[in-house]
Short mmCIF file of C-alpha atoms and ligand atoms in Angstrom, two decimals:
data_model
loop_
_atom_site.label_atom_id
_atom_site.label_comp_id
_atom_site.label_asym_id
_atom_site.label_seq_id
_atom_site.Cartn_x
_atom_site.Cartn_y
_atom_site.Cartn_z
CA MET A 294 -58.67 25.89 -11.31
CA PRO A 295 -60.70 22.48 -10.50
CA THR A 296 -59.60 19.76 -7.60
CA ARG A 297 -59.23 15.91 -7.92
CA ASP A 298 -63.07 15.65 -6.23
CA ASP A 299 -64.28 18.15 -9.21
CA CYS A 300 -63.26 15.55 -11.65
CA LEU A 301 -64.84 12.72 -10.12
CA GLN A 302 -67.84 14.75 -10.07
CA MET A 303 -67.31 15.83 -13.73
CA ASP A 304 -67.29 12.06 -14.43
CA ALA A 305 -70.21 10.84 -12.28
CA GLN A 306 -72.48 13.52 -14.58
CA ASP A 307 -70.91 12.78 -17.42
CA ALA A 308 -73.14 11.08 -20.02
CA LEU A 309 -70.76 9.37 -21.63
CA ALA A 310 -69.48 7.61 -18.87
CA PRO A 311 -71.32 4.92 -19.40
CA LEU A 312 -69.67 3.85 -23.01
CA ARG A 313 -66.07 3.47 -20.97
CA ASP A 314 -67.51 -0.46 -20.17
CA ALA A 315 -67.43 -1.02 -23.77
CA PHE A 316 -64.14 -1.13 -23.82
CA GLU A 317 -61.05 -3.41 -22.31
CA LEU A 318 -58.36 -1.19 -20.56
CA PRO A 319 -55.67 -2.49 -18.33
CA PRO A 320 -56.07 -1.56 -14.83
CA GLY A 321 -53.00 1.04 -13.85
CA VAL A 322 -52.92 2.99 -17.28
CA VAL A 323 -54.47 6.38 -18.12
CA TYR A 324 -54.35 5.69 -21.98
CA LEU A 325 -53.62 8.66 -23.77
CA ASP A 326 -52.95 7.37 -27.50
CA GLY A 327 -56.04 6.17 -28.74
CA ASN A 328 -55.67 8.81 -31.43
CA SER A 329 -52.86 6.08 -32.91
CA LEU A 330 -54.23 3.16 -31.59
CA GLY A 331 -58.03 3.20 -30.08
CA ALA A 332 -58.57 0.42 -26.75
CA ARG A 333 -60.03 -2.69 -27.77
CA PRO A 334 -63.87 -3.09 -27.71
CA ARG A 335 -64.88 -5.78 -25.14
CA SER A 336 -67.01 -7.27 -28.16
CA ALA A 337 -63.84 -7.15 -30.41
CA ALA A 338 -62.74 -10.59 -28.14
CA ALA A 339 -65.59 -12.76 -28.65
CA ARG A 340 -66.05 -10.92 -32.15
CA ALA A 341 -63.14 -12.79 -33.17
CA ALA A 342 -63.59 -16.28 -31.67
CA GLN A 343 -66.45 -16.27 -33.61
CA VAL A 344 -64.96 -15.34 -36.68
CA VAL A 345 -62.55 -17.50 -36.52
CA GLN A 346 -63.91 -20.65 -35.25
CA GLN A 347 -67.20 -20.76 -36.77
CA GLU A 348 -67.40 -18.53 -39.38
CA TRP A 349 -63.81 -19.31 -41.15
CA GLY A 350 -63.82 -23.37 -39.56
CA GLU A 351 -67.39 -24.40 -39.86
CA GLY A 352 -68.95 -22.26 -42.36
CA LEU A 353 -65.33 -22.91 -44.40
CA ILE A 354 -65.95 -21.06 -48.30
CA ARG A 355 -69.94 -21.15 -47.37
CA SER A 356 -69.35 -17.73 -45.20
CA TRP A 357 -68.39 -15.26 -48.02
CA ASN A 358 -72.04 -15.50 -48.33
CA THR A 359 -73.71 -16.76 -45.42
CA ALA A 360 -71.83 -14.38 -42.94
CA GLY A 361 -72.10 -11.68 -45.25
CA TRP A 362 -67.98 -11.63 -45.71
CA PHE A 363 -68.17 -10.52 -49.31
CA ALA A 364 -70.18 -7.53 -48.75
CA LEU A 365 -68.59 -6.25 -45.37
CA PRO A 366 -66.50 -3.59 -47.07
CA ARG A 367 -69.59 -1.82 -47.77
CA ARG A 368 -71.91 -3.11 -45.01
CA LEU A 369 -69.07 -1.26 -42.83
CA GLY A 370 -68.67 1.42 -44.76
CA ASP A 371 -72.20 2.14 -44.69
CA ARG A 372 -72.89 2.02 -40.79
CA LEU A 373 -69.47 4.33 -40.66
CA ALA A 374 -70.70 6.93 -42.81
CA PRO A 375 -72.55 8.83 -40.69
CA LEU A 376 -69.98 9.37 -38.37
CA ILE A 377 -68.34 11.68 -41.78
CA GLY A 378 -71.28 12.97 -43.18
CA ALA A 379 -71.54 10.64 -45.92
CA GLY A 380 -74.57 8.99 -47.12
CA ALA A 381 -75.63 5.14 -48.02
CA ASN A 382 -73.34 3.59 -50.62
CA GLU A 383 -70.59 6.45 -50.62
CA VAL A 384 -68.04 4.58 -47.88
CA LEU A 385 -66.01 1.56 -48.15
CA VAL A 386 -64.03 0.20 -45.81
CA THR A 387 -61.19 -1.88 -47.58
CA ASP A 388 -57.03 -1.49 -47.86
CA THR A 389 -55.19 0.42 -45.76
CA THR A 390 -55.22 5.11 -46.03
CA SER A 391 -52.17 4.79 -47.60
CA VAL A 392 -53.02 2.85 -50.39
CA ASN A 393 -57.02 4.42 -50.69
CA LEU A 394 -54.98 7.70 -50.81
CA PHE A 395 -52.83 6.19 -54.02
CA LYS A 396 -56.08 5.21 -55.33
CA VAL A 397 -59.04 8.40 -54.90
CA LEU A 398 -55.78 10.74 -56.45
CA ALA A 399 -54.67 9.01 -58.43
CA ALA A 400 -58.52 9.13 -59.94
CA MET A 401 -58.88 12.69 -59.26
CA LEU A 402 -55.34 13.67 -61.17
CA ARG A 403 -56.95 11.72 -63.96
CA LEU A 404 -60.28 12.94 -64.35
CA GLN A 405 -58.24 16.73 -64.09
CA ALA A 406 -56.20 15.89 -66.90
CA ARG A 407 -58.88 14.76 -68.81
CA ARG A 408 -60.66 17.86 -68.59
CA ASP A 409 -57.28 20.08 -68.90
CA ALA A 410 -53.74 18.90 -69.28
CA ARG A 411 -52.67 21.99 -67.39
CA ARG A 412 -54.14 21.34 -64.23
CA CYS A 413 -51.07 19.19 -62.54
CA VAL A 414 -50.30 20.55 -59.09
CA ILE A 415 -51.25 18.91 -56.06
CA VAL A 416 -51.03 21.49 -53.55
CA ALA A 417 -50.33 19.73 -49.80
CA GLU A 418 -49.22 20.77 -46.26
CA ARG A 419 -45.06 20.43 -45.79
CA GLY A 420 -46.28 19.44 -42.43
CA ASN A 421 -48.78 16.91 -43.43
CA PHE A 422 -48.37 13.05 -41.94
CA PRO A 423 -45.49 11.87 -44.07
CA THR A 424 -47.27 8.76 -45.96
CA ASP A 425 -49.76 11.09 -47.59
CA LEU A 426 -46.87 13.18 -48.90
CA HIS A 427 -44.54 10.00 -49.86
CA ILE A 428 -47.94 8.52 -51.58
CA ALA A 429 -48.33 11.93 -54.09
CA GLN A 430 -44.65 11.49 -54.76
CA GLY A 431 -44.83 7.84 -55.90
CA LEU A 432 -47.94 8.87 -57.86
CA ILE A 433 -46.35 11.87 -59.30
CA ALA A 434 -43.29 9.37 -60.55
CA MET A 435 -45.30 7.07 -61.87
CA LEU A 436 -47.63 9.03 -64.41
CA GLN A 437 -44.65 11.19 -65.75
CA GLN A 438 -47.23 13.89 -66.98
CA GLY A 439 -45.79 16.82 -65.48
CA HIS A 440 -47.27 16.71 -62.21
CA ALA A 441 -46.23 18.54 -59.19
CA LEU A 442 -46.51 18.81 -55.70
CA ARG A 443 -46.59 21.90 -54.18
CA LEU A 444 -46.32 22.12 -50.24
CA VAL A 445 -47.31 25.22 -48.03
CA ASP A 446 -45.75 25.93 -44.75
CA SER A 447 -48.89 26.93 -42.98
CA PRO A 448 -52.55 26.51 -43.26
CA GLU A 449 -52.81 30.28 -43.82
CA ALA A 450 -50.42 29.82 -47.41
CA ILE A 451 -53.02 27.45 -48.89
CA PRO A 452 -55.20 29.91 -50.09
CA ALA A 453 -52.40 31.29 -52.19
CA ALA A 454 -51.24 28.47 -53.04
CA LEU A 455 -54.43 27.70 -55.17
CA GLY A 456 -54.64 28.77 -58.41
CA ASP A 457 -55.52 27.74 -62.11
CA ASP A 458 -53.04 24.99 -62.71
CA VAL A 459 -54.21 23.20 -59.18
CA ALA A 460 -55.50 19.68 -60.08
CA VAL A 461 -56.31 18.76 -56.27
CA LEU A 462 -56.12 20.41 -52.96
CA MET A 463 -55.22 17.10 -50.31
CA LEU A 464 -55.29 18.33 -46.71
CA THR A 465 -55.20 16.37 -43.45
CA GLN A 466 -58.15 17.58 -41.47
CA VAL A 467 -56.34 17.47 -37.88
CA ASP A 468 -52.73 18.07 -38.01
CA TYR A 469 -51.47 14.68 -36.45
CA ARG A 470 -48.61 17.10 -34.61
CA THR A 471 -50.11 19.52 -33.23
CA GLY A 472 -54.02 19.09 -33.28
CA ALA A 473 -54.60 22.15 -35.02
CA LEU A 474 -58.23 21.77 -37.15
CA HIS A 475 -58.90 23.15 -40.81
CA ASP A 476 -62.27 24.46 -41.50
CA MET A 477 -63.34 21.89 -44.18
CA ALA A 478 -65.91 24.20 -45.58
CA THR A 479 -64.30 27.05 -46.12
CA LEU A 480 -61.04 24.86 -48.07
CA THR A 481 -63.41 22.93 -49.52
CA ARG A 482 -65.01 26.14 -51.00
CA GLN A 483 -61.61 27.89 -51.53
CA ALA A 484 -60.30 24.93 -53.71
CA HIS A 485 -63.70 24.84 -55.92
CA ASP A 486 -63.49 28.10 -56.86
CA HIS A 487 -60.15 27.37 -57.91
CA GLY A 488 -61.55 24.89 -60.03
CA ALA A 489 -60.00 22.41 -57.90
CA LEU A 490 -60.71 18.91 -56.46
CA MET A 491 -60.82 18.53 -52.59
CA LEU A 492 -59.07 15.39 -50.89
CA TRP A 493 -59.57 15.10 -47.42
CA ASP A 494 -57.69 13.11 -45.00
CA LEU A 495 -59.79 12.19 -41.74
CA ALA A 496 -57.23 10.22 -39.86
CA HIS A 497 -57.51 12.22 -36.96
CA SER A 498 -61.31 13.48 -37.64
CA ALA A 499 -63.66 10.42 -37.93
CA GLY A 500 -64.71 9.58 -34.63
CA ALA A 501 -63.05 12.54 -32.79
CA LEU A 502 -65.50 15.07 -34.20
CA PRO A 503 -68.19 15.81 -36.44
CA VAL A 504 -66.88 15.44 -40.08
CA ASP A 505 -69.67 16.75 -42.71
CA LEU A 506 -68.12 15.60 -46.20
CA ARG A 507 -71.86 16.54 -47.90
CA GLY A 508 -72.03 19.35 -46.04
CA ALA A 509 -68.63 20.95 -46.96
CA ASP A 510 -69.23 19.75 -50.78
CA ALA A 511 -65.98 17.37 -50.60
CA ASP A 512 -65.39 15.24 -53.68
CA GLY A 513 -63.15 12.93 -51.86
CA ALA A 514 -62.03 11.24 -48.42
CA VAL A 515 -59.87 9.11 -46.72
CA GLY A 516 -59.21 7.87 -43.56
CA CYS A 517 -58.09 4.99 -40.53
CA THR A 518 -60.38 2.94 -38.34
CA TYR A 519 -57.68 2.16 -35.90
CA LYS A 520 -56.93 5.08 -34.30
CA TYR A 521 -60.33 7.42 -32.97
CA LEU A 522 -62.85 4.34 -34.15
CA ASN A 523 -61.41 1.59 -32.80
CA GLY A 524 -61.37 -0.91 -35.33
CA GLY A 525 -57.26 -2.78 -34.09
CA PRO A 526 -54.16 -2.61 -34.82
CA GLY A 527 -53.85 -2.18 -38.95
CA ALA A 528 -57.85 -2.49 -39.17
CA PRO A 529 -58.57 -1.48 -42.69
CA ALA A 530 -59.27 1.80 -43.38
CA PHE A 531 -62.16 3.68 -45.31
CA LEU A 532 -62.32 6.18 -48.79
CA TRP A 533 -65.34 8.13 -49.68
CA LEU A 534 -66.26 9.59 -52.76
CA ALA A 535 -69.46 12.05 -53.43
CA PRO A 536 -71.77 10.54 -55.79
CA ARG A 537 -71.39 12.86 -58.49
CA TRP A 538 -68.28 11.31 -59.21
CA HIS A 539 -69.21 7.46 -59.23
CA GLY A 540 -69.47 7.12 -62.62
CA GLU A 541 -66.26 9.57 -63.31
CA PHE A 542 -63.35 8.21 -60.98
CA GLU A 543 -61.86 5.58 -61.83
CA SER A 544 -59.42 3.30 -59.14
CA PRO A 545 -55.83 2.87 -60.83
CA LEU A 546 -55.60 -0.77 -58.44
CA SER A 547 -57.87 -2.26 -61.05
CA GLY A 548 -58.54 -5.52 -58.99
CA TRP A 549 -61.54 -8.31 -59.50
CA TRP A 550 -63.50 -7.24 -56.47
CA GLY A 551 -64.02 -3.65 -58.19
CA HIS A 552 -65.62 -5.19 -61.45
CA ALA A 553 -68.96 -5.07 -61.93
CA GLU A 554 -69.50 -8.84 -61.84
CA PRO A 555 -66.57 -10.26 -60.06
CA PHE A 556 -67.85 -13.90 -60.43
CA ALA A 557 -68.69 -13.22 -64.45
CA MET A 558 -64.81 -13.87 -64.73
CA GLU A 559 -64.66 -11.49 -67.44
CA PRO A 560 -61.22 -10.78 -68.92
CA GLN A 561 -62.24 -7.33 -69.12
CA TYR A 562 -62.33 -5.17 -67.03
CA ARG A 563 -65.71 -3.46 -66.35
CA PRO A 564 -65.64 -0.83 -63.17
CA ASP A 565 -68.64 -1.53 -60.84
CA PRO A 566 -70.91 1.32 -61.87
CA GLY A 567 -71.00 3.04 -57.48
CA VAL A 568 -67.99 3.27 -55.32
CA GLY A 569 -67.74 -0.45 -55.03
CA ARG A 570 -65.03 0.10 -58.25
CA PHE A 571 -62.53 1.33 -55.30
CA LEU A 572 -62.18 -2.40 -54.30
CA CYS A 573 -58.92 -4.14 -55.66
CA GLY A 574 -59.02 -7.46 -53.63
CA THR A 575 -59.68 -10.32 -51.34
CA GLN A 576 -59.76 -8.34 -48.27
CA ALA A 577 -58.13 -8.66 -44.74
CA ILE A 578 -61.68 -10.22 -43.09
CA VAL A 579 -60.33 -11.52 -39.23
CA SER A 580 -59.55 -7.81 -39.11
CA GLN A 581 -62.65 -6.07 -41.17
CA ALA A 582 -65.28 -7.91 -38.67
CA LEU A 583 -63.94 -6.49 -35.98
CA VAL A 584 -64.20 -2.75 -37.37
CA GLU A 585 -67.72 -3.30 -36.45
CA CYS A 586 -67.39 -3.51 -32.94
CA GLY A 587 -65.60 -0.08 -32.55
CA LEU A 588 -68.59 1.40 -35.10
CA GLU A 589 -71.37 -0.09 -32.53
CA VAL A 590 -69.74 1.92 -29.65
CA PHE A 591 -71.49 4.97 -31.45
CA GLU A 592 -74.41 3.94 -32.24
CA ARG A 593 -74.97 4.47 -28.53
CA THR A 594 -73.82 7.66 -28.58
CA GLY A 595 -74.15 10.81 -31.35
CA MET A 596 -70.74 13.41 -32.73
CA ALA A 597 -72.30 16.54 -31.13
CA ALA A 598 -71.92 14.80 -27.43
CA VAL A 599 -68.51 13.43 -28.42
CA ARG A 600 -67.52 16.47 -29.08
CA GLN A 601 -68.67 18.45 -26.45
CA LYS A 602 -66.38 15.71 -24.00
CA SER A 603 -63.65 16.46 -25.95
CA LEU A 604 -63.56 19.75 -25.88
CA ALA A 605 -64.09 19.33 -22.20
CA LEU A 606 -61.00 17.06 -21.45
CA THR A 607 -58.95 19.13 -23.61
CA ASP A 608 -59.49 22.39 -22.17
CA LEU A 609 -58.92 20.56 -18.32
CA PHE A 610 -55.90 19.18 -19.57
CA ILE A 611 -54.27 22.91 -20.72
CA ALA A 612 -55.42 24.45 -17.96
CA LEU A 613 -53.98 21.57 -15.43
CA VAL A 614 -50.63 21.32 -16.77
CA GLU A 615 -50.39 25.08 -17.50
CA GLN A 616 -51.74 25.45 -13.78
CA ARG A 617 -49.69 22.54 -12.34
CA CYS A 618 -46.64 22.03 -14.30
CA ALA A 619 -46.08 25.90 -14.86
CA VAL A 620 -41.88 25.96 -14.03
CA HIS A 621 -41.04 23.77 -16.20
CA PRO A 622 -39.95 24.33 -20.50
CA LEU A 623 -43.52 22.90 -22.17
CA THR A 624 -45.05 24.76 -24.77
CA LEU A 625 -48.45 24.37 -26.62
CA ILE A 626 -49.09 23.99 -29.81
CA THR A 627 -52.46 23.16 -29.86
CA PRO A 628 -54.55 25.80 -30.90
CA ARG A 629 -56.99 26.93 -27.86
CA GLU A 630 -59.69 28.03 -29.78
CA HIS A 631 -62.01 24.63 -29.68
CA ALA A 632 -63.09 25.77 -33.52
CA ARG A 633 -59.27 24.69 -34.34
CA ARG A 634 -58.72 22.33 -32.04
CA GLY A 635 -58.96 18.56 -32.64
CA SER A 636 -58.98 15.96 -30.08
CA GLN A 637 -55.70 15.82 -28.85
CA VAL A 638 -52.94 17.94 -26.80
CA SER A 639 -49.62 18.46 -28.23
CA TRP A 640 -46.86 20.22 -25.93
CA GLN A 641 -43.20 20.66 -27.15
CA HIS A 642 -40.25 20.03 -24.50
CA PRO A 643 -36.53 19.95 -24.97
CA GLN A 644 -36.51 16.52 -23.42
CA GLY A 645 -39.65 15.53 -25.13
CA TYR A 646 -39.09 11.57 -26.04
CA ALA A 647 -36.99 11.01 -22.39
CA VAL A 648 -40.02 12.34 -20.37
CA MET A 649 -42.60 10.16 -22.57
CA GLN A 650 -40.22 6.99 -21.57
CA ALA A 651 -40.69 8.52 -17.98
CA LEU A 652 -44.49 8.93 -18.20
CA ILE A 653 -45.26 5.29 -19.91
CA ASP A 654 -43.31 3.89 -16.86
CA ARG A 655 -45.80 5.25 -14.99
CA GLY A 656 -48.67 4.18 -16.50
CA VAL A 657 -49.33 7.49 -18.46
CA ILE A 658 -49.56 6.38 -22.22
CA GLY A 659 -49.20 9.15 -24.69
CA ASP A 660 -47.03 9.17 -27.53
CA TYR A 661 -43.84 11.04 -28.98
CA ARG A 662 -43.20 12.43 -32.61
CA GLU A 663 -40.68 14.53 -34.09
CA PRO A 664 -39.62 17.64 -33.30
CA GLY A 665 -39.68 17.06 -29.10
CA ILE A 666 -43.63 16.89 -28.97
CA LEU A 667 -45.46 15.29 -26.57
CA ARG A 668 -48.58 13.81 -27.91
CA PHE A 669 -52.19 13.18 -25.47
CA GLY A 670 -54.99 11.90 -27.45
CA PHE A 671 -58.42 12.37 -25.98
CA THR A 672 -60.71 9.54 -26.39
CA PRO A 673 -64.29 10.68 -25.24
CA LEU A 674 -65.67 7.18 -25.33
CA TYR A 675 -63.15 6.04 -22.61
CA THR A 676 -61.17 8.44 -21.18
CA ARG A 677 -62.66 10.04 -17.84
CA PHE A 678 -61.99 13.66 -16.21
CA ILE A 679 -59.98 11.87 -13.39
CA ASP A 680 -57.38 9.87 -15.83
CA VAL A 681 -56.90 13.83 -17.04
CA TRP A 682 -56.29 14.94 -13.14
CA ASP A 683 -54.21 11.49 -13.16
CA ALA A 684 -51.66 12.42 -16.22
CA VAL A 685 -50.96 15.64 -15.36
CA GLU A 686 -50.39 14.37 -11.96
CA ALA A 687 -47.82 12.12 -13.26
CA LEU A 688 -46.71 14.36 -15.64
CA ARG A 689 -45.79 17.03 -12.91
CA ALA A 690 -44.03 14.03 -11.17
CA VAL A 691 -41.58 13.55 -13.99
CA LEU A 692 -40.37 16.71 -14.45
CA ASP A 693 -40.30 17.86 -11.16
CA GLY A 694 -38.59 14.49 -10.03
CA GLU A 695 -36.74 14.78 -13.49
CA ALA A 696 -37.48 10.70 -14.30
CA TRP A 697 -36.95 11.27 -17.70
CA LYS A 698 -33.05 11.79 -16.85
CA GLN A 699 -32.63 7.97 -16.10
CA ALA A 700 -30.97 6.21 -18.73
CA ARG A 701 -33.38 3.85 -20.20
CA PHE A 702 -34.92 6.61 -21.26
CA GLN A 703 -33.15 7.89 -23.57
CA THR A 704 -32.74 4.40 -26.47
CA ARG A 705 -35.24 4.86 -29.01
CA SER A 706 -37.64 2.10 -29.64
CA ALA A 707 -38.57 1.85 -33.66
CA VAL A 708 -42.13 3.10 -32.97
CA THR A 709 -42.26 6.30 -30.46
C1 PLP B 1006 -52.54 7.41 -39.42
C2 PLP B 1006 -52.48 8.73 -40.60
C3 PLP B 1006 -51.93 7.52 -41.57
C4 PLP B 1006 -51.68 6.43 -41.68
O1 PLP B 1006 -51.92 5.64 -43.03
P1 PLP B 1006 -51.45 4.00 -42.84
O2 PLP B 1006 -51.60 3.40 -44.15
O3 PLP B 1006 -52.77 3.53 -42.22
O4 PLP B 1006 -50.74 3.52 -42.22
C5 PLP B 1006 -52.00 7.99 -43.10
N1 PLP B 1006 -52.30 9.49 -42.82
C6 PLP B 1006 -52.86 10.20 -41.89
C7 PLP B 1006 -52.81 11.94 -41.99
C8 PLP B 1006 -52.68 9.79 -40.76
O5 PLP B 1006 -52.75 10.54 -39.70
#
């Protein structure tokens, strides 16, 4: 079993170690929540000042052209594309994940209704992040065309839920609670075999592991930039459409930014021929500009190296917790197999919420999800092997000393 010195040795030999310096991390904190809000790239502070002081303050309205504001959603999309196996002019950075999911799902349902009105079922997992299900429910209620959501209770149940009535298979590649990773290529093929379109949510996979949307032949995807991509709190999300659908999918939010010529100011909507039709309105430029700072760091490495370190970090964490916290009621709910694991590790504990609060109090920041789940995200760009060691020692101390029993760790905050 590795020692603390072994962890220091692993850091000394880690090719990604220098990238940690690209991030601002508070002293005394082990940050294991980059899967929920990525750490701040150091360059983001200067970039924010530049956007606010020069581009806005001095450039004023001219900056839409001179600072490239208008092109930003597409430019950022092109920079993000290699991380998800997409090409140029296929990705937009815009709106939120929830809103992008609404747009892409609506376009898919509309296309399927045009081909065959009996295709009206969306297959999804009951355990998916709730917003994905809520968006589907709202869309179904709005359409009033007999659409339905068919929820499965386990990944193994997905193939049996696919039939000739299925319009869309909508899945999140990495489960936000368990960290379980789907086989993107196989599931996409199964969806296509049944005539369904495949929509992937990459919230917990973009920037966490290599994603190959084109290789898997997927139809559409959405995802976050504020998690593993380190774009900043509430940073705009992304969407991808397979090139074969660019002229076919229609956005239900046909705002002026999606028009073929926004400044022609035509009363009649005429969509952009490409992915640009999925833009809606004026973007939050200050927030959008910061996304670039996160993407730049990825250009200094490759996703294969990120994945290799991610698996080494999560393997180490699992092994150390099992060794050092063995007497405590912790149940691993993350798959052990590499091919089925994302970049997080989750443990269930009967007092999960209070344990996490006591841990955060000691400077080890993970988060909590119902039911009873301690969630730890591992972001290879800035997490060290020594952080894994220190986090496990803190967890052991909290459990051995029963620090979590203190009253102040029992009350729930709005965000867990
Ligand atoms: C984090 C997350 C979201 C977040 O959606 P927002 O619109 O950005 O709030 C959506 N889906 C999944 C699967 C997520 O993990």
